[in-house]
Coordinates of C-alpha atoms in Angstrom, one line a residue:
X1 CA -11.0 -63.9 0.2
X2 CA -9.7 -60.4 -0.6
X3 CA -11.7 -57.2 0.2
X4 CA -13.1 -55.6 -2.9
X5 CA -13.1 -51.8 -3.1
X6 CA -16.4 -50.3 -2.3
X7 CA -18.1 -48.9 -5.4
X8 CA -19.0 -45.2 -4.6
X9 CA -20.8 -44.6 -7.8
X10 CA -24.5 -43.9 -7.3
X11 CA -26.8 -46.0 -9.4
X12 CA -28.6 -44.1 -12.2
X13 CA -32.3 -43.6 -11.8
X14 CA -33.6 -45.2 -15.0
X15 CA -37.1 -44.2 -14.3
X16 CA -36.6 -40.6 -15.4
X17 CA -38.2 -39.8 -18.7
X18 CA -35.4 -37.2 -19.3
X19 CA -32.0 -38.1 -18.1
X20 CA -28.8 -36.0 -17.8
X21 CA -25.8 -37.0 -19.8
X22 CA -23.0 -38.2 -17.5
X23 CA -23.1 -38.9 -13.8
X24 CA -26.3 -38.3 -11.9
X25 CA -26.6 -34.8 -10.6
X26 CA -26.3 -34.6 -6.8
X27 CA -26.4 -30.8 -6.5
X28 CA -27.9 -28.0 -8.4
X29 CA -27.3 -24.2 -8.7
X30 CA -29.9 -21.7 -7.8
X31 CA -29.9 -17.9 -8.3
X32 CA -30.2 -16.1 -5.0
X33 CA -30.2 -12.6 -3.6
X34 CA -28.1 -11.7 -0.5
X35 CA -28.0 -8.5 1.6
X36 CA -25.1 -6.2 0.6
X37 CA -22.9 -5.1 3.6
X38 CA -23.4 -1.5 2.7
X39 CA -27.2 -1.7 2.8
X40 CA -26.9 -3.6 6.1
X41 CA -24.8 -0.8 7.7
X42 CA -27.0 2.2 6.6
X43 CA -28.8 3.7 9.6
X44 CA -31.4 5.2 7.2
X45 CA -32.1 1.9 5.6
X46 CA -31.1 2.9 2.1
X47 CA -31.0 0.3 -0.7
X48 CA -27.5 1.5 -1.6
X49 CA -26.7 -1.2 -4.1
X50 CA -29.9 -0.6 -6.0
X51 CA -29.4 3.1 -6.5
X52 CA -25.7 2.6 -7.3
X53 CA -26.8 0.2 -10.1
X54 CA -28.9 2.9 -11.7
X55 CA -26.1 5.5 -11.3
X56 CA -23.5 3.2 -12.9
X57 CA -25.8 2.9 -15.9
X58 CA -26.1 6.7 -16.1
X59 CA -29.8 6.6 -15.0
X60 CA -29.3 9.4 -12.5
X61 CA -32.9 10.3 -12.0
X62 CA -33.9 6.7 -11.4
X63 CA -30.9 6.5 -9.0
X64 CA -32.2 9.5 -7.1
X65 CA -35.7 8.2 -7.0
X66 CA -34.5 4.8 -5.7
X67 CA -32.4 6.5 -3.1
X68 CA -35.2 8.9 -1.9
X69 CA -37.6 6.0 -1.3
X70 CA -35.8 5.7 2.0
X71 CA -34.0 9.0 2.5
X72 CA -35.5 12.3 1.3
X73 CA -32.3 14.4 1.8
X74 CA -29.4 13.0 -0.2
X75 CA -27.7 16.4 -0.7
X76 CA -27.5 16.8 3.0
X77 CA -26.5 13.2 3.8
X78 CA -23.9 13.2 1.1
X79 CA -22.2 15.9 3.1
X80 CA -22.8 15.2 6.8
X81 CA -23.4 11.4 7.1
X82 CA -20.5 9.6 8.7
X83 CA -21.1 6.9 6.0
X84 CA -20.8 3.6 8.0
X85 CA -21.8 2.0 4.7
X86 CA -18.2 2.7 3.4
X87 CA -16.6 1.1 6.5
X88 CA -18.7 -2.0 5.7
X89 CA -18.1 -1.9 2.0
X90 CA -16.5 -5.2 0.7
X91 CA -14.5 -3.2 -1.9
X92 CA -12.5 -1.8 1.0
X93 CA -10.9 -5.3 1.4
X94 CA -9.9 -5.3 -2.3
X95 CA -8.5 -1.8 -2.9
X96 CA -10.6 1.0 -1.3
X97 CA -14.3 1.3 -0.5
X98 CA -16.8 2.8 -2.9
X99 CA -17.2 6.5 -2.1
X100 CA -20.9 6.0 -1.6
X101 CA -21.5 9.4 0.1
X102 CA -19.8 11.3 -2.8
X103 CA -22.1 9.6 -5.3
X104 CA -25.1 10.3 -3.0
X105 CA -24.1 14.0 -2.8
X106 CA -23.8 14.1 -6.6
X107 CA -27.3 12.8 -7.0
X108 CA -28.7 15.1 -4.4
X109 CA -27.0 18.2 -6.0
X110 CA -28.1 17.1 -9.5
X111 CA -31.7 16.8 -8.2
X112 CA -31.6 20.3 -6.9
X113 CA -30.1 21.6 -10.1
X114 CA -32.7 19.8 -12.2
X115 CA -35.5 20.7 -9.8
X116 CA -36.7 17.1 -9.4
X117 CA -39.6 16.9 -7.1
X118 CA -41.3 14.1 -5.1
X119 CA -44.6 12.7 -6.3
X120 CA -47.3 11.5 -4.0
X121 CA -49.4 8.9 -5.8
X122 CA -51.1 7.3 -2.7
X123 CA -54.7 8.4 -2.3
X124 CA -55.4 10.6 0.7
X125 CA -56.0 8.6 3.9
X126 CA -58.0 11.2 5.6
X127 CA -55.7 11.0 8.6
X128 CA -53.8 13.8 10.2
X129 CA -50.4 13.4 11.9
X130 CA -48.7 16.0 14.1
X131 CA -44.9 16.1 14.0
X132 CA -43.1 18.0 16.8
X133 CA -39.7 19.2 15.7
X134 CA -38.4 20.0 12.2
X135 CA -35.0 18.4 12.6
X136 CA -33.9 15.4 10.5
X137 CA -36.1 12.8 12.3
X138 CA -39.2 15.0 12.1
X139 CA -38.7 15.9 8.5
X140 CA -38.0 12.3 7.5
X141 CA -41.2 11.1 9.3
X142 CA -43.2 13.9 7.6
X143 CA -41.9 12.9 4.2
X144 CA -42.7 9.2 4.5
X145 CA -46.1 9.9 6.1
X146 CA -47.0 12.3 3.2
X147 CA -46.0 9.6 0.7
X148 CA -48.3 7.2 2.4
X149 CA -51.2 9.6 1.9
X150 CA -51.5 11.2 5.3
X151 CA -51.8 14.9 6.0
X152 CA -48.8 16.1 8.0
X153 CA -48.2 19.2 10.0
X154 CA -44.8 20.0 11.7
X155 CA -44.7 22.3 14.7
X156 CA -41.2 23.7 15.2
X157 CA -40.2 25.9 18.2
X158 CA -37.4 27.6 16.4
X159 CA -37.5 30.3 13.6
X160 CA -36.0 28.0 10.9
X161 CA -36.7 24.4 9.9
X162 CA -33.8 22.0 10.0
X163 CA -33.1 21.8 13.8
X164 CA -29.5 21.0 14.6
X165 CA -28.6 20.7 11.0
X166 CA -29.0 24.5 10.8
X167 CA -27.6 25.5 14.2
X168 CA -25.2 22.6 15.0
X169 CA -23.5 21.9 11.7
X170 CA -21.5 24.8 10.3
X171 CA -22.1 26.0 6.7
X172 CA -18.6 25.0 5.6
X173 CA -19.8 21.4 6.0
X174 CA -23.4 21.9 5.0
X175 CA -24.2 24.9 2.7
X176 CA -27.5 26.5 3.8
X177 CA -28.9 26.6 0.2
X178 CA -28.7 22.8 0.0
X179 CA -30.3 22.4 3.4
X180 CA -33.1 24.8 2.7
X181 CA -33.8 23.4 -0.8
X182 CA -34.2 19.9 0.4
X183 CA -36.5 21.0 3.2
X184 CA -38.5 23.0 0.7
X185 CA -39.0 20.0 -1.5
X186 CA -40.6 18.2 1.4
X187 CA -42.9 21.2 2.0
X188 CA -43.8 21.0 -1.7
X189 CA -45.4 17.6 -1.1
X190 CA -48.0 19.4 1.0
X191 CA -46.3 19.1 4.4
X192 CA -47.1 22.1 6.5
X193 CA -44.3 23.5 8.7
X194 CA -45.4 26.0 11.4
X195 CA -42.3 27.8 12.8
X196 CA -41.9 29.6 16.2
X197 CA -44.5 27.2 17.6
X198 CA -43.4 25.6 20.8
X199 CA -45.4 22.6 22.0
X200 CA -45.9 22.5 25.8
X201 CA -49.1 20.5 26.0
X202 CA -49.1 17.6 23.5
X203 CA -52.7 16.4 24.2
X204 CA -54.1 19.9 23.9
X205 CA -52.2 20.3 20.6
X206 CA -53.6 17.0 19.4
X207 CA -57.1 18.0 20.2
X208 CA -56.9 21.5 18.8
X209 CA -55.5 20.2 15.5
X210 CA -57.7 17.1 15.3
X211 CA -54.7 14.9 14.8
X212 CA -55.0 11.2 14.7
X213 CA -51.4 10.4 15.7
X214 CA -48.2 12.3 16.9
X215 CA -44.5 11.9 16.3
X216 CA -42.2 13.8 18.6
X217 CA -38.6 14.4 17.6
X218 CA -37.2 17.2 19.7
X219 CA -33.4 17.7 19.2
X220 CA -30.7 17.9 21.9
X221 CA -30.2 21.6 22.1
X222 CA -29.2 21.9 25.7
X223 CA -25.4 21.8 26.4
X224 CA -24.2 19.7 29.3
X225 CA -22.4 21.6 32.1
X226 CA -19.6 20.9 34.5
X227 CA -18.4 22.8 37.6
X228 CA -14.9 24.3 37.1
X229 CA -13.5 26.4 40.0
X230 CA -12.7 29.8 38.5
X231 CA -11.8 33.2 39.7
X232 CA -12.1 36.3 37.5
X233 CA -12.3 33.9 34.5
X234 CA -12.7 35.2 31.0
X235 CA -15.8 34.6 28.9
X236 CA -17.4 31.1 29.3
X237 CA -20.1 29.8 27.0
X238 CA -21.4 26.5 25.6
X239 CA -20.7 25.2 22.2
X240 CA -24.3 25.1 21.0
X241 CA -24.9 28.7 21.9
X242 CA -21.7 29.7 20.3
X243 CA -22.6 27.9 17.0
X244 CA -26.1 29.3 17.1
X245 CA -24.8 32.8 17.6
X246 CA -22.4 32.5 14.7
X247 CA -25.1 31.1 12.5
X248 CA -27.4 34.0 13.4
X249 CA -24.8 36.6 12.6
X250 CA -24.1 37.5 16.2
X251 CA -20.7 36.0 16.7
X252 CA -19.4 36.8 20.3
X253 CA -16.1 38.5 20.9
X254 CA -13.8 36.0 22.7
X255 CA -10.3 37.5 22.8
X256 CA -7.4 36.0 20.9
X257 CA -7.0 32.5 22.4
X258 CA -10.1 30.2 22.8
X259 CA -10.1 26.9 24.6
X260 CA -12.7 24.3 23.7
X261 CA -13.4 21.7 26.4
X262 CA -14.5 18.3 24.9
X263 CA -13.6 15.8 22.2
X264 CA -16.7 15.2 20.2
X265 CA -17.8 16.4 16.8
X266 CA -19.3 19.5 18.3
X267 CA -16.0 20.4 19.9
X268 CA -14.3 20.0 16.5
X269 CA -16.9 22.2 14.8
X270 CA -16.6 24.9 17.5
X271 CA -12.8 25.0 17.2
X272 CA -13.0 25.1 13.4
X273 CA -15.5 27.9 13.5
X274 CA -13.4 29.8 16.0
X275 CA -10.5 29.5 13.6
X276 CA -12.5 31.0 10.8
X277 CA -13.4 33.9 13.1
X278 CA -9.7 34.7 13.5
X279 CA -9.2 33.2 17.0
X280 CA -6.5 30.7 18.0
X281 CA -8.4 27.6 19.1
X282 CA -7.1 24.8 21.3
X283 CA -9.1 21.8 22.3
X284 CA -8.7 20.2 25.7
X285 CA -9.8 16.6 26.0
X286 CA -9.4 14.1 28.8
X287 CA -8.9 11.0 26.7
X288 CA -6.5 10.2 23.9
X289 CA -7.3 10.3 20.2
X290 CA -8.0 6.6 20.0
X291 CA -10.8 7.1 22.5
X292 CA -12.3 10.4 21.4
X293 CA -16.0 10.4 20.4
X294 CA -15.3 12.6 17.4
X295 CA -15.1 11.0 14.0
X296 CA -11.5 10.5 12.7
X297 CA -11.9 12.7 9.7
X298 CA -13.3 15.5 11.9
X299 CA -10.1 15.6 14.0
X300 CA -8.0 15.3 10.9
X301 CA -9.6 18.3 9.3
X302 CA -9.4 20.4 12.5
X303 CA -5.7 19.6 12.8
X304 CA -5.1 20.4 9.1
X305 CA -6.7 23.8 9.7
X306 CA -4.4 24.7 12.6
X307 CA -6.5 23.7 15.6
X308 CA -4.3 22.6 18.5
X309 CA -5.5 19.6 20.5
X310 CA -4.2 18.8 24.0
X311 CA -5.1 15.2 24.5
X312 CA -5.2 13.6 28.0
X313 CA -5.9 16.8 29.8
X314 CA -8.7 17.9 32.1
X315 CA -9.4 21.4 33.5
X316 CA -8.9 21.7 37.3
X317 CA -9.4 25.4 37.7
X318 CA -9.2 28.8 35.9
X319 CA -7.7 32.0 37.2
X320 CA -8.3 34.9 34.7
X321 CA -6.7 33.6 31.5
X322 CA -4.6 30.8 33.1
X323 CA -6.0 27.3 32.9
X324 CA -4.6 24.7 35.3
X325 CA -5.0 21.2 33.7
X326 CA -4.2 17.8 35.0
X327 CA -2.5 15.2 32.8
X328 CA -4.6 12.0 32.5
X329 CA -3.7 8.5 31.4
X330 CA -5.9 5.7 29.9
X331 CA -6.4 2.6 32.0
X332 CA -6.8 -0.9 30.6
X333 CA -10.5 -0.4 30.1
X334 CA -10.0 2.8 28.0
X335 CA -11.1 5.1 30.8
X336 CA -9.1 8.3 31.7
X337 CA -7.6 8.5 35.2
X338 CA -5.7 11.3 36.8
X339 CA -1.9 11.3 37.3
X340 CA -1.5 14.2 39.7
X341 CA 0.7 16.0 37.2
X342 CA -0.4 19.6 36.5
X343 CA 0.2 22.0 33.7
X344 CA -0.9 25.5 32.8
X345 CA -2.4 26.8 29.5
X346 CA -3.4 30.3 28.5
X347 CA -6.7 31.2 26.9
X348 CA -9.0 34.2 26.9
X349 CA -12.3 32.3 26.7
X350 CA -13.7 28.8 27.2
X351 CA -16.3 27.0 25.1
X352 CA -17.9 24.0 26.8
X353 CA -18.5 21.1 24.4
X354 CA -19.3 18.2 26.7
X355 CA -22.4 16.9 24.9
X356 CA -26.0 17.8 24.7
X357 CA -29.2 17.0 26.5
X358 CA -32.8 17.2 25.3
X359 CA -35.7 19.0 27.1
X360 CA -38.5 16.4 27.3
X361 CA -40.2 17.9 30.4
X362 CA -43.3 18.5 28.4
X363 CA -43.7 14.7 27.9
X364 CA -44.3 14.2 31.6
X365 CA -47.8 15.5 31.2
X366 CA -48.8 12.6 28.9
X367 CA -50.0 9.6 30.8
X368 CA -48.1 6.4 30.1
X369 CA -45.0 8.0 28.9
X370 CA -41.8 6.8 30.6
X371 CA -38.7 8.9 30.9
X372 CA -35.3 7.9 32.1
X373 CA -33.4 10.0 34.6
X374 CA -31.6 11.9 31.9
X375 CA -34.9 12.8 30.2
X376 CA -34.6 10.3 27.4
X377 CA -38.1 9.0 26.4
X378 CA -38.6 5.2 26.3
X379 CA -40.2 3.7 23.2
X380 CA -41.0 0.1 22.2
X381 CA -39.7 -1.6 19.1
X382 CA -42.3 0.2 17.0
X383 CA -41.1 3.7 18.2
X384 CA -44.3 4.2 20.2
X385 CA -44.4 5.5 23.7
X386 CA -46.6 4.2 26.5
X387 CA -49.4 6.5 25.2
X388 CA -51.3 5.0 22.3
X389 CA -50.7 6.9 19.0
X390 CA -47.7 8.9 20.4
X391 CA -44.4 8.0 18.8
X392 CA -41.0 9.4 19.4
X393 CA -37.5 9.3 17.7
X394 CA -34.3 11.1 17.1
X395 CA -32.2 12.6 19.9
X396 CA -34.9 12.1 22.5
X397 CA -34.9 8.3 22.5
X398 CA -32.1 5.9 23.5
X399 CA -29.7 5.9 20.5
X400 CA -26.7 7.5 19.0
X401 CA -27.3 11.0 17.9
X402 CA -26.6 11.6 14.2
X403 CA -28.5 13.0 11.3
X404 CA -28.6 9.6 9.6
X405 CA -29.9 7.7 12.6
X406 CA -32.5 10.4 13.1
X407 CA -33.7 10.0 9.5
X408 CA -33.9 6.3 10.0
X409 CA -36.0 6.8 13.1
X410 CA -38.4 9.0 11.1
X411 CA -38.9 6.3 8.5
X412 CA -39.4 3.6 11.0
X413 CA -41.8 5.6 13.0
X414 CA -43.8 6.6 9.8
X415 CA -44.2 3.0 8.8
X416 CA -45.5 2.1 12.3
X417 CA -47.7 5.2 12.4
X418 CA -49.2 4.2 9.0
X419 CA -49.9 0.7 10.2
X420 CA -51.4 1.9 13.5
X421 CA -53.7 4.3 11.7
X422 CA -54.8 1.8 9.1
X423 CA -55.1 -1.4 11.0
X424 CA -54.3 -0.7 14.6
X425 CA -51.3 -3.0 14.2
X426 CA -47.5 -2.7 13.9
X427 CA -45.5 -2.6 10.7
X428 CA -44.0 -6.0 10.0
X429 CA -40.5 -5.6 8.5
X430 CA -39.6 -8.2 5.8
X431 CA -37.0 -10.7 6.9
X432 CA -33.4 -9.9 6.0
X433 CA -31.5 -11.9 3.4
X434 CA -28.2 -13.5 4.4
X435 CA -25.3 -11.1 4.4
X436 CA -23.0 -11.0 1.4
X437 CA -19.7 -11.0 3.2
X438 CA -16.3 -10.5 1.5
X439 CA -15.4 -14.2 1.9
X440 CA -18.4 -15.2 -0.3
X441 CA -17.1 -13.1 -3.3
X442 CA -14.8 -14.2 -6.1
X443 CA -12.8 -11.0 -6.2
X444 CA -10.2 -12.4 -8.6
X445 CA -12.8 -11.4 -11.2
X446 CA -12.1 -7.7 -10.6
X447 CA -9.2 -5.4 -11.3
X448 CA -7.9 -2.7 -9.0
X449 CA -9.7 0.6 -9.4
X450 CA -8.6 3.4 -7.0
X451 CA -11.2 5.5 -5.3
X452 CA -11.8 8.9 -6.9
X453 CA -11.0 11.4 -4.2
X454 CA -13.1 14.6 -3.6
X455 CA -11.3 17.9 -3.9
X456 CA -10.8 20.2 -0.9
X457 CA -10.8 23.9 -0.7
X458 CA -7.4 25.7 -0.5
X459 CA -6.2 25.8 3.1
X460 CA -5.8 29.6 3.3
X461 CA -9.4 30.0 2.2
X462 CA -10.6 27.2 4.5
X463 CA -9.1 29.0 7.6
X464 CA -10.8 32.3 6.9
X465 CA -14.2 31.6 5.3
X466 CA -17.3 29.5 5.6
X467 CA -17.1 28.3 2.0
X468 CA -17.8 24.6 1.7
X469 CA -14.5 22.7 2.3
X470 CA -15.2 19.4 0.4
X471 CA -16.0 19.6 -3.3
X472 CA -18.3 17.2 -5.1
X473 CA -17.8 14.8 -8.0
X474 CA -18.6 15.7 -11.5
X475 CA -20.7 13.4 -13.7
X476 CA -17.8 11.5 -15.1
X477 CA -16.3 11.0 -11.6
X478 CA -19.6 9.9 -10.1
X479 CA -20.2 7.4 -13.0
X480 CA -16.7 6.0 -12.4
X481 CA -17.2 5.7 -8.6
X482 CA -20.6 4.0 -9.0
X483 CA -19.1 1.5 -11.4
X484 CA -16.7 0.4 -8.6
X485 CA -19.6 -1.3 -6.8
X486 CA -19.1 -5.0 -6.7
X487 CA -22.9 -5.7 -6.5
X488 CA -22.2 -8.0 -3.6
X489 CA -24.8 -10.8 -3.4
X490 CA -27.0 -9.8 -6.3
X491 CA -26.8 -10.6 -10.0
X492 CA -25.9 -7.7 -12.3
X493 CA -26.0 -9.7 -15.5
X494 CA -22.3 -10.0 -16.2
X495 CA -23.0 -13.1 -18.4
X496 CA -20.3 -15.0 -16.5
X497 CA -22.6 -17.9 -15.7
X498 CA -24.0 -17.8 -19.2
X499 CA -20.6 -18.0 -20.8
X500 CA -19.1 -20.6 -18.4
X501 CA -21.8 -23.2 -18.5
X502 CA -20.6 -26.2 -20.6
X503 CA -24.1 -27.6 -21.1
X504 CA -25.8 -24.4 -22.2
X505 CA -28.2 -24.7 -19.2
X506 CA -28.2 -21.0 -18.5
X507 CA -30.9 -19.1 -20.4
X508 CA -30.7 -15.3 -20.7
X509 CA -34.1 -13.6 -20.1
X510 CA -33.2 -10.2 -21.6
X511 CA -31.8 -6.9 -20.0
X512 CA -33.1 -6.4 -16.5
X513 CA -34.6 -9.9 -16.3
X514 CA -31.4 -11.8 -15.5
X515 CA -31.3 -15.6 -16.2
X516 CA -32.9 -19.0 -15.5
X517 CA -31.6 -22.5 -15.3
X518 CA -32.7 -25.4 -17.5
X519 CA -32.3 -28.3 -15.1
X520 CA -32.8 -30.8 -17.9
X521 CA -29.4 -29.8 -19.2
X522 CA -27.6 -28.8 -16.0
X523 CA -25.2 -31.5 -14.6
X524 CA -24.5 -29.7 -11.3
X525 CA -20.9 -29.1 -12.2
X526 CA -20.8 -25.8 -10.2
X527 CA -18.7 -24.0 -12.8
X528 CA -21.3 -21.2 -12.8
X529 CA -21.1 -20.9 -9.0
X530 CA -17.3 -20.9 -9.0
X531 CA -17.0 -18.0 -11.5
X532 CA -19.9 -15.8 -10.2
X533 CA -18.1 -12.8 -8.9
X534 CA -20.8 -11.5 -6.6
X535 CA -22.1 -14.7 -5.1
X536 CA -25.6 -14.5 -6.8
X537 CA -25.5 -18.3 -7.2
X538 CA -25.7 -21.0 -4.5
X539 CA -25.2 -24.7 -4.8
X540 CA -27.8 -26.8 -3.0
X541 CA -28.4 -30.6 -2.7
X542 CA -30.5 -32.0 -5.4
X543 CA -34.1 -32.0 -4.1
X544 CA -36.2 -35.1 -4.2
X545 CA -38.4 -33.8 -7.0
X546 CA -37.2 -31.9 -9.9
X547 CA -38.6 -28.8 -11.7
X548 CA -37.4 -28.1 -15.2
X549 CA -36.5 -24.4 -14.7
X550 CA -35.6 -21.9 -12.1
X551 CA -35.3 -18.2 -12.7
X552 CA -33.0 -15.8 -11.0

């Protein structure tokens, strides 16, 4: 007896009233939505893909409105955000990432030009919220709380709203008219900002203003210090004080050569400001470039402008204008270690840029609030401290310190404050969709389209003025850049599935409504799935019971 080949054909189910033509379907396509990698990387939680979709269709006001649902200051962020969204952008694996920050800046500037304002449609809640600090986190929280119908009052110790955006970011990166205008638009919502009002007693402030909740977002304005043996040394000052003095019109006289000690973004800004004031700046930093905390483009722009950087050097002592520095090396863990080799450098002044601390001593008076040894305030996953109704964010909580992260903290805190005021509960964030990684895309569908670069100010002007260095995109350029978005993980109605289906099982639902499947016609051939460029279609096993249609 010979073995017969096993018949792998599945028997047809003849009980179906409606049967497919051909083999029985064992899988079916479904439309799905995935999480774009850019959205996932944004510290402010912007729905980047959504507002880019509006922008690429030329609906710029709708794009701005979609963007500002999460971030009220796109003109600022389009300039100062370190745009991790672009590092995560899948297009970067194809040719070059979408210049998301440049399109965001275009929308922010267009909104200011057209005087677009925020609308508050939520009925007043009758609740009052105190925000301490008018920096990015405090302004963000105030904006979101106002949109939720709450009455918000910001108490700011300084003379100008904006916090470190005003005093820590030079105007050649962030023009003050843009900063002031975006803050003013938040005020126009009804947010009250009280300047020159330092809060020392939170609970007394709460009682005096009859506030129902508080959000504290005090910035890191205190420069860290280090002891350097010195004798008859020249002028020594910290970077934050230096930048504040320059911003206030009281630039100090420092001599000809200025040393900046540190390797972060503040050190780069201090050096570039010194260059614009006519000094010869040199940065001294104990690690190499690969291990510096400053962003890569910050160092690039400083070097372009003529700033000298002495990597792997640490200051041992100063005698008048002579700096003795020790050469360092990087160990296998990336940490600097001394070599014993000494060198001398000449400088007339020293600017310390070793990081910043935040003054949270006033928080010790509030029962239940826990502070770490460095003054950082501990909060739970809802941004609330150990005192009920007291929330905190920005520089004063454990986190990286950037404008975008601060804005994200403000939004998160506002959502939790709103939930706490209305129900006494926490805000429940919707579950994330699966990530639309590059491997899931069918990028053969796309052609190469180079990123549209932003213009830069002429070097001679950059070195001697505080005019903004980086130029923005015009409307044509912004439209082109927005159209480079791959729409990773979400249908953008390219009609690929509609045109590819051999059984006419894909039904168009009209502009903006995408498609649905007619499973009475679908054979599960997966042609639609294989050609979908953005992975908005998944193939799943045929379920036990059928439905006749499934919409995207």
